[in-house]
Short mmCIF file of C-alpha atoms in Angstrom, two decimals:
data_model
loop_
_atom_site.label_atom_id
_atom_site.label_comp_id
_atom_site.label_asym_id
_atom_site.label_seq_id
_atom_site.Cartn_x
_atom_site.Cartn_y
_atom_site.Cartn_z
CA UNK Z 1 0.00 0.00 0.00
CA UNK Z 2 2.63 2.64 0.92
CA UNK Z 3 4.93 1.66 -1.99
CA UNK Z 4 1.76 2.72 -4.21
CA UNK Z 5 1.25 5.57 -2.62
CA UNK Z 6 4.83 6.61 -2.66
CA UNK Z 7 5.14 5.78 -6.61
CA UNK Z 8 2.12 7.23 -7.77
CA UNK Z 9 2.44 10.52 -6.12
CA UNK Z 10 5.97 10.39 -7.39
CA UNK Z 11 4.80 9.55 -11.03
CA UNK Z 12 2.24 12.40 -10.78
CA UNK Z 13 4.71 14.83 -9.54
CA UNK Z 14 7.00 14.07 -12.59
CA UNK Z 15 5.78 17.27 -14.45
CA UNK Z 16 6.06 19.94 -11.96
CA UNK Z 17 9.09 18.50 -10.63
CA UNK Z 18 10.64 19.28 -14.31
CA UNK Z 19 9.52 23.07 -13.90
CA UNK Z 20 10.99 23.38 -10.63
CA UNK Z 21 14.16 21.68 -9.92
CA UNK Z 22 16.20 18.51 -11.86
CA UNK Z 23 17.08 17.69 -8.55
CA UNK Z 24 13.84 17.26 -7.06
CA UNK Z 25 13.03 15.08 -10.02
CA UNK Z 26 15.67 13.24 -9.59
CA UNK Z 27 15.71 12.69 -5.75
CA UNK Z 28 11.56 11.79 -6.89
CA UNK Z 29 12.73 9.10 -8.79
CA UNK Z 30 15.44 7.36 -6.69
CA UNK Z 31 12.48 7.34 -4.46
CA UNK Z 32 10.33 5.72 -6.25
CA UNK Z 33 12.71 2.97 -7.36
CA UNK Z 34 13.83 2.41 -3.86
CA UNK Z 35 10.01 1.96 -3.20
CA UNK Z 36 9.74 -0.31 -5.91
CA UNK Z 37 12.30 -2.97 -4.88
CA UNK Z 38 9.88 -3.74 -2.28
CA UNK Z 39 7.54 -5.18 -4.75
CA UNK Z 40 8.64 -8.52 -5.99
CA UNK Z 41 9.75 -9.51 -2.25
CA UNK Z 42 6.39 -8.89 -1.18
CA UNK Z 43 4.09 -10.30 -3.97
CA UNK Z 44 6.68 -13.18 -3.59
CA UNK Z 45 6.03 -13.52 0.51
CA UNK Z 46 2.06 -12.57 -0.07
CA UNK Z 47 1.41 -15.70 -2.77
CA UNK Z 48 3.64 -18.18 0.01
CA UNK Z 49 1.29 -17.14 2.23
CA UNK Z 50 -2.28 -17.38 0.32
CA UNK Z 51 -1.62 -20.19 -2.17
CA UNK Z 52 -0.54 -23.94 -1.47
CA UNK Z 53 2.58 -25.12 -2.04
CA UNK Z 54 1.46 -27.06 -5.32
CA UNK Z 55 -0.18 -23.99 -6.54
CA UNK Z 56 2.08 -21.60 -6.16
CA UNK Z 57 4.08 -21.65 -9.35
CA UNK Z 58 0.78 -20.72 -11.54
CA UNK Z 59 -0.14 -17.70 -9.27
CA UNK Z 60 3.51 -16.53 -9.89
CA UNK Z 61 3.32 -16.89 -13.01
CA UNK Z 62 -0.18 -15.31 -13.27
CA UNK Z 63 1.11 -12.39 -10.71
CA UNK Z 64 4.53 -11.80 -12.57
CA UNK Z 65 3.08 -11.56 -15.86
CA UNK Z 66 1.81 -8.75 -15.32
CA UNK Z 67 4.62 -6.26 -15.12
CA UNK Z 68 5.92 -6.95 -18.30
CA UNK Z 69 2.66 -6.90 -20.33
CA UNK Z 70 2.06 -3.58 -18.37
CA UNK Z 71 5.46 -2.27 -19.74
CA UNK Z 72 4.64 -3.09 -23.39
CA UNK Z 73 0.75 -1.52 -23.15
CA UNK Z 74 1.96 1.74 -21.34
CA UNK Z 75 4.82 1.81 -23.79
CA UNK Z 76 2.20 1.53 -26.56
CA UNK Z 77 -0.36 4.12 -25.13
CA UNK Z 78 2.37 6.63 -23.97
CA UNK Z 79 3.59 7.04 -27.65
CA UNK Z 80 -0.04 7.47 -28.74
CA UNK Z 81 -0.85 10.20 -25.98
CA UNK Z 82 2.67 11.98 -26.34
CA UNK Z 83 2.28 11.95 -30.12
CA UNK Z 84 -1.39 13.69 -30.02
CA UNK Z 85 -1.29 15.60 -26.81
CA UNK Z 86 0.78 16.41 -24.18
CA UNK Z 87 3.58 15.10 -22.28
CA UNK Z 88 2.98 15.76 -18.93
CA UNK Z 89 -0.58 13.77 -19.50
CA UNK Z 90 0.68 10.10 -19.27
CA UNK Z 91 2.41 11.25 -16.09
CA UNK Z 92 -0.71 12.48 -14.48
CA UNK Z 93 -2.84 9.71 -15.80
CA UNK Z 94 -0.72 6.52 -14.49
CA UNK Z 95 0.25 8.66 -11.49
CA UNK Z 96 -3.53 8.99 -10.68
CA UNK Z 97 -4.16 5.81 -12.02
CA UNK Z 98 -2.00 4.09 -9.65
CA UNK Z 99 -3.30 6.26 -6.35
CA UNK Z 100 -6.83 4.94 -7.69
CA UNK Z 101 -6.05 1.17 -7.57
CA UNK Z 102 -5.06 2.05 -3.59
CA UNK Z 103 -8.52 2.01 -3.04
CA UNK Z 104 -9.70 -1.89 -4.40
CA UNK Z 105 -6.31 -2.86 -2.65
CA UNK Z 106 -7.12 -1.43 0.65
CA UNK Z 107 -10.30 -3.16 0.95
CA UNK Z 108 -9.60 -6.18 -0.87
CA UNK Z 109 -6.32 -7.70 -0.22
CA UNK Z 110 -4.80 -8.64 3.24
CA UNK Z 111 -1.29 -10.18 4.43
CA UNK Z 112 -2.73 -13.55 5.05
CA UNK Z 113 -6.21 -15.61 4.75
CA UNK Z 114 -7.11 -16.02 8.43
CA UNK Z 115 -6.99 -11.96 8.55
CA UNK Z 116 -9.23 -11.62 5.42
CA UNK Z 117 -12.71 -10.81 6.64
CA UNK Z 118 -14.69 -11.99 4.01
CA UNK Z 119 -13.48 -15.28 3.73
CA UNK Z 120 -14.98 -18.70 4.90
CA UNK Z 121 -13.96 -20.88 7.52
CA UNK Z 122 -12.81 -23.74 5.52
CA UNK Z 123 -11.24 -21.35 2.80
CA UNK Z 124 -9.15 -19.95 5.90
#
């Protein structure tokens, strides 16, 4: 949740860092890579703890997927908004995009399945 929040505000800040201050921009992006290195560890710790051991390998598979196919499609659509509109745009809109998906995460997703509220007993 709080490496979200850090990257997406830092994404989002990306154009008005570039009016103020290289350095800021810069010191906003070590951030957010230095957030971001918490990722795989966790996603790798959260599917130990939610899947069975004989499972595991196609929830990793289905969970790791997804940053790479992500990298292509905002690749794709980046060049399409940069070439017909502005810049700064993509920035805002995966910066904003990202502080969105906070909210379905906050609600939906917990560190293990005994803490998830929502679940059944014998799913537990």
């Amino acid at each position: 949740l709080l490496v979200g929040l850090v990257q997406g505000l830092c994404t989002a800040a990306v154009p008005l860092l570039t009016s103020y201050s290289i350095y800021a921009l810069l010191i906003s992006q070590l951030i957010s890579g230095l957030a971001g290195g918490f990722v795989c560890p966790t996603l790798t710790s959260m599917v130990a703890r939610w899947e069975p051991s004989c499972e595991r390998g196609r929830l990793s598979t289905v969970v790791y997927i997804g940053s790479p196919t992500s990298a292509v499609l905002t690749a794709l659509l980046t060049g399409y908004i940069n070439h017909h509109f502005d810049w700064r745009i993509p920035f805002y809109m995966f910066g904003f995009i990202q502080l969105f998906w906070l909210i379905p995460w906050y609600i939906c997703v917990f560190d293990t399945p005994v803490q998830h509220p929502r679940l059944k007993k014998e799913e537990k």
